Short mmCIF file of C-alpha atoms in Angstrom, two decimals:
data_model
loop_
_atom_site.label_atom_id
_atom_site.label_comp_id
_atom_site.label_asym_id
_atom_site.label_seq_id
_atom_site.Cartn_x
_atom_site.Cartn_y
_atom_site.Cartn_z
CA MET A 144 63.36 -71.85 -40.68
CA ASN A 145 62.61 -68.96 -38.32
CA THR A 146 63.85 -65.38 -38.40
CA TYR A 147 63.06 -62.81 -35.71
CA LEU A 148 63.93 -59.17 -35.24
CA LYS A 149 63.45 -57.41 -31.91
CA TYR A 150 64.15 -53.82 -30.91
CA ASP A 151 63.33 -52.30 -27.53
CA SER A 152 64.15 -48.77 -26.42
CA TYR A 153 61.40 -48.44 -23.79
CA ASN A 154 62.77 -46.64 -20.75
CA ARG A 155 60.86 -49.06 -18.46
CA TYR A 156 59.53 -52.59 -19.01
CA VAL A 157 56.12 -51.63 -17.59
CA PHE A 158 54.43 -48.23 -17.67
CA PRO A 159 56.99 -46.76 -20.12
CA ASN A 160 56.87 -43.07 -20.89
CA LYS A 161 59.20 -43.05 -23.90
CA GLY A 162 60.66 -45.40 -26.45
CA ILE A 163 59.75 -48.06 -29.00
CA ARG A 164 59.25 -51.81 -28.78
CA PHE A 165 59.22 -53.59 -32.15
CA THR A 166 59.19 -57.28 -33.02
CA SER A 167 58.83 -59.08 -36.32
CA GLY A 168 59.00 -62.70 -37.25
CA PHE A 169 59.03 -64.92 -40.29
CA GLU A 170 58.56 -68.66 -39.98
CA PHE A 171 58.62 -71.40 -42.56
CA VAL A 172 57.44 -74.76 -41.28
CA ARG A 173 57.84 -77.64 -43.69
CA ASP A 174 55.60 -80.68 -43.63
CA ILE A 175 54.89 -80.82 -39.87
CA ASP A 176 53.59 -84.36 -39.68
CA LYS A 177 54.18 -85.58 -43.28
CA LYS A 178 50.44 -86.19 -43.90
CA GLN A 179 47.80 -83.93 -42.34
CA TYR A 180 49.34 -80.45 -42.55
CA SER A 181 50.88 -78.54 -45.45
CA ASP A 182 53.94 -76.29 -45.55
CA ILE A 183 53.26 -73.09 -43.60
CA TYR A 184 54.53 -69.53 -44.00
CA ARG A 185 53.87 -67.27 -41.02
CA VAL A 186 54.64 -63.54 -40.64
CA SER A 187 53.98 -61.37 -37.59
CA VAL A 188 54.79 -57.82 -36.56
CA THR A 189 54.23 -55.71 -33.45
CA HIS A 190 55.00 -52.05 -32.96
CA ASN A 191 54.50 -50.22 -29.66
CA ARG A 192 55.53 -46.64 -29.08
CA ALA A 193 55.39 -44.42 -26.00
CA HIS A 194 54.97 -40.72 -26.84
CA PRO A 195 55.51 -38.50 -23.78
CA PHE A 196 53.33 -35.38 -23.61
CA SER A 197 54.81 -34.42 -20.27
CA GLU A 198 56.69 -36.06 -17.42
CA ARG A 199 53.47 -37.72 -16.19
CA PHE A 200 51.25 -37.99 -19.28
CA THR A 201 52.04 -40.49 -22.10
CA LEU A 202 50.30 -41.77 -25.21
CA ILE A 203 51.19 -45.39 -26.01
CA THR A 204 50.24 -46.70 -29.45
CA HIS A 205 50.06 -50.38 -30.41
CA LEU A 206 49.98 -52.17 -33.76
CA TYR A 207 49.73 -55.97 -33.95
CA GLY A 208 49.41 -58.05 -37.06
CA GLY A 209 49.97 -61.52 -38.36
CA THR A 210 49.22 -63.76 -41.30
CA VAL A 211 49.76 -67.44 -41.95
CA VAL A 212 49.58 -69.14 -45.34
CA GLY A 213 49.08 -72.85 -45.94
CA ASP A 214 46.43 -75.29 -47.07
CA SER A 215 45.91 -76.89 -43.67
CA ILE A 216 47.16 -75.07 -40.58
CA PRO A 217 47.30 -76.55 -37.08
CA PRO A 218 45.79 -74.44 -34.24
CA ASP A 219 49.29 -73.73 -32.84
CA TYR A 220 50.08 -71.61 -35.91
CA ILE A 221 47.00 -69.40 -36.23
CA PHE A 222 46.84 -66.03 -34.46
CA TYR A 223 44.91 -65.22 -31.29
CA SER A 224 43.68 -61.86 -30.04
CA GLY A 225 42.42 -60.98 -26.58
CA GLY A 226 43.37 -60.28 -23.00
CA LEU A 227 45.99 -57.94 -21.59
CA ILE A 228 48.84 -60.42 -21.31
CA THR A 229 51.88 -59.31 -23.30
CA ILE A 230 53.72 -62.58 -23.70
CA ASP A 231 56.03 -63.52 -26.56
CA TYR A 232 54.27 -62.30 -29.70
CA HIS A 233 55.92 -65.05 -31.74
CA ALA A 234 53.49 -67.43 -30.07
CA GLY A 235 50.84 -65.62 -32.15
CA ILE A 236 49.01 -64.18 -29.15
CA PHE A 237 48.26 -60.45 -29.35
CA PRO A 238 46.79 -58.44 -26.45
CA PHE A 239 43.41 -56.78 -27.00
CA VAL A 240 41.61 -54.63 -24.43
CA GLY A 241 38.02 -55.73 -23.90
CA LEU A 242 38.40 -59.32 -25.10
CA GLU A 243 39.04 -62.42 -23.04
CA LEU A 244 42.35 -64.20 -23.66
CA PHE A 245 42.17 -66.07 -27.02
CA GLU A 246 38.62 -64.77 -27.67
CA ARG A 247 39.26 -64.08 -31.37
CA SER A 248 41.41 -66.20 -33.66
CA ASP A 249 42.04 -66.85 -37.33
CA LYS A 250 44.74 -67.08 -39.97
CA ASN A 251 44.96 -63.28 -40.21
CA VAL A 252 44.76 -60.79 -37.34
CA LEU A 253 45.24 -57.02 -37.33
CA SER A 254 44.68 -54.59 -34.45
CA PHE A 255 45.52 -51.02 -33.49
CA GLY A 256 45.27 -49.52 -30.03
CA MET A 257 46.07 -46.53 -27.88
CA ASP A 258 46.59 -46.08 -24.15
CA LEU A 259 46.48 -42.71 -22.41
CA GLN A 260 48.70 -43.21 -19.37
CA TYR A 261 48.82 -40.76 -16.48
CA GLU A 262 51.09 -41.10 -13.43
CA ILE A 263 48.82 -39.80 -10.66
CA LEU A 264 51.41 -40.32 -7.89
CA ARG A 265 54.93 -41.72 -7.99
CA ASP A 266 54.62 -45.29 -9.41
CA HIS A 267 50.78 -45.11 -9.49
CA TYR A 268 49.17 -45.03 -12.93
CA ILE A 269 45.76 -44.69 -14.54
CA LEU A 270 45.42 -45.91 -18.14
CA LEU A 271 42.48 -45.26 -20.44
CA ARG A 272 42.75 -47.92 -23.16
CA GLY A 273 41.09 -48.54 -26.50
CA ASN A 274 41.64 -50.61 -29.59
CA VAL A 275 40.06 -51.83 -32.80
CA GLY A 276 40.82 -55.05 -34.64
CA LYS A 277 39.78 -57.85 -36.91
CA ALA A 278 40.43 -61.54 -37.43
CA ALA A 279 39.75 -63.08 -40.84
CA ALA A 280 40.29 -66.31 -42.72
CA SER A 281 41.64 -64.58 -45.84
CA PHE A 282 44.23 -61.81 -45.98
CA GLU A 283 42.08 -59.65 -48.27
CA ASP A 284 39.15 -59.73 -45.81
CA ILE A 285 41.24 -58.19 -43.04
CA PHE A 286 40.95 -54.79 -44.73
CA PHE A 287 37.16 -54.75 -45.32
CA LEU A 288 35.35 -52.53 -42.84
CA GLU A 289 32.69 -55.01 -41.72
CA ASP A 290 33.21 -57.35 -38.77
CA PHE A 291 35.70 -55.11 -36.96
CA TYR A 292 35.52 -55.34 -33.19
CA PHE A 293 36.61 -52.77 -30.65
CA GLY A 294 37.32 -52.71 -26.96
CA TYR A 295 38.03 -50.15 -24.29
CA GLY A 296 38.95 -50.16 -20.66
CA LEU A 297 40.33 -48.47 -17.59
CA THR A 298 43.37 -49.74 -15.68
CA TYR A 299 44.86 -48.74 -12.35
CA GLY A 300 48.48 -49.82 -12.12
CA LEU A 301 51.16 -49.74 -9.46
CA ARG A 302 54.87 -50.39 -9.99
CA THR A 303 56.26 -52.49 -7.11
CA LEU A 304 59.39 -54.51 -6.31
CA ILE A 305 57.66 -57.72 -7.42
CA GLY A 306 56.52 -56.10 -10.66
CA PRO A 307 53.37 -54.36 -11.77
CA VAL A 308 50.08 -54.74 -9.93
CA GLU A 309 47.17 -53.94 -12.24
CA PHE A 310 43.37 -53.89 -11.97
CA SER A 311 41.43 -53.44 -15.21
CA PHE A 312 37.79 -53.09 -16.21
CA MET A 313 37.07 -53.63 -19.91
CA LYS A 314 34.22 -53.82 -22.41
CA ASN A 315 33.78 -54.54 -26.12
CA ASN A 316 31.12 -54.22 -28.79
CA LEU A 317 30.54 -57.99 -29.00
CA ARG A 318 29.03 -58.59 -25.55
CA LYS A 319 27.17 -56.76 -22.80
CA ASP A 320 29.16 -57.78 -19.73
CA ILE A 321 32.18 -56.05 -18.24
CA ILE A 322 35.43 -58.01 -18.15
CA THR A 323 37.89 -57.66 -15.27
CA HIS A 324 41.58 -58.45 -15.28
CA VAL A 325 44.05 -58.57 -12.38
CA ASN A 326 47.81 -58.87 -12.84
CA ILE A 327 50.31 -59.25 -10.01
CA GLY A 328 54.02 -59.35 -10.81
CA TYR A 329 56.14 -59.74 -13.91
CA ARG A 330 55.23 -62.14 -16.68
CA PHE A 331 57.71 -64.90 -17.45
#
């Protein structure tokens, strides 16, 4: 049994400067293979909001969270955090600036982020990004202050006919190297 709720009032799919994008999901998966895995309850929520300060300057806030309950949970049902790809959140994959795609995972994930977006020229954007998050095996541990990770980055983006073109440089507190990310076109 799956139930999803989606609401999107962003004025643009990419580089929005006003609106809200909200998704939530509840899944109950009963006895996947009748032997190895238990019944699973999975809840996820995302909330993104674009707050315009002016016609060119926008603050975009992000909240991502998910929890899954069950005695034995297959990897397809845990949550993953990392990368800048904003695919279907019901797949349990949440973007996180400064981490590689799927770099952090567990039964419980919570992250909060902010982007300062400035339109330097028509359809040309600079984004200063930052976020903090945690992945934990137990729901209670998600709220303890130790083991939080954070990431930050800088993105140049261009809105084109084929979709966004983005170049990002990112870093986190877990490693010394700088991560790069390039996106060309819309995500399907």
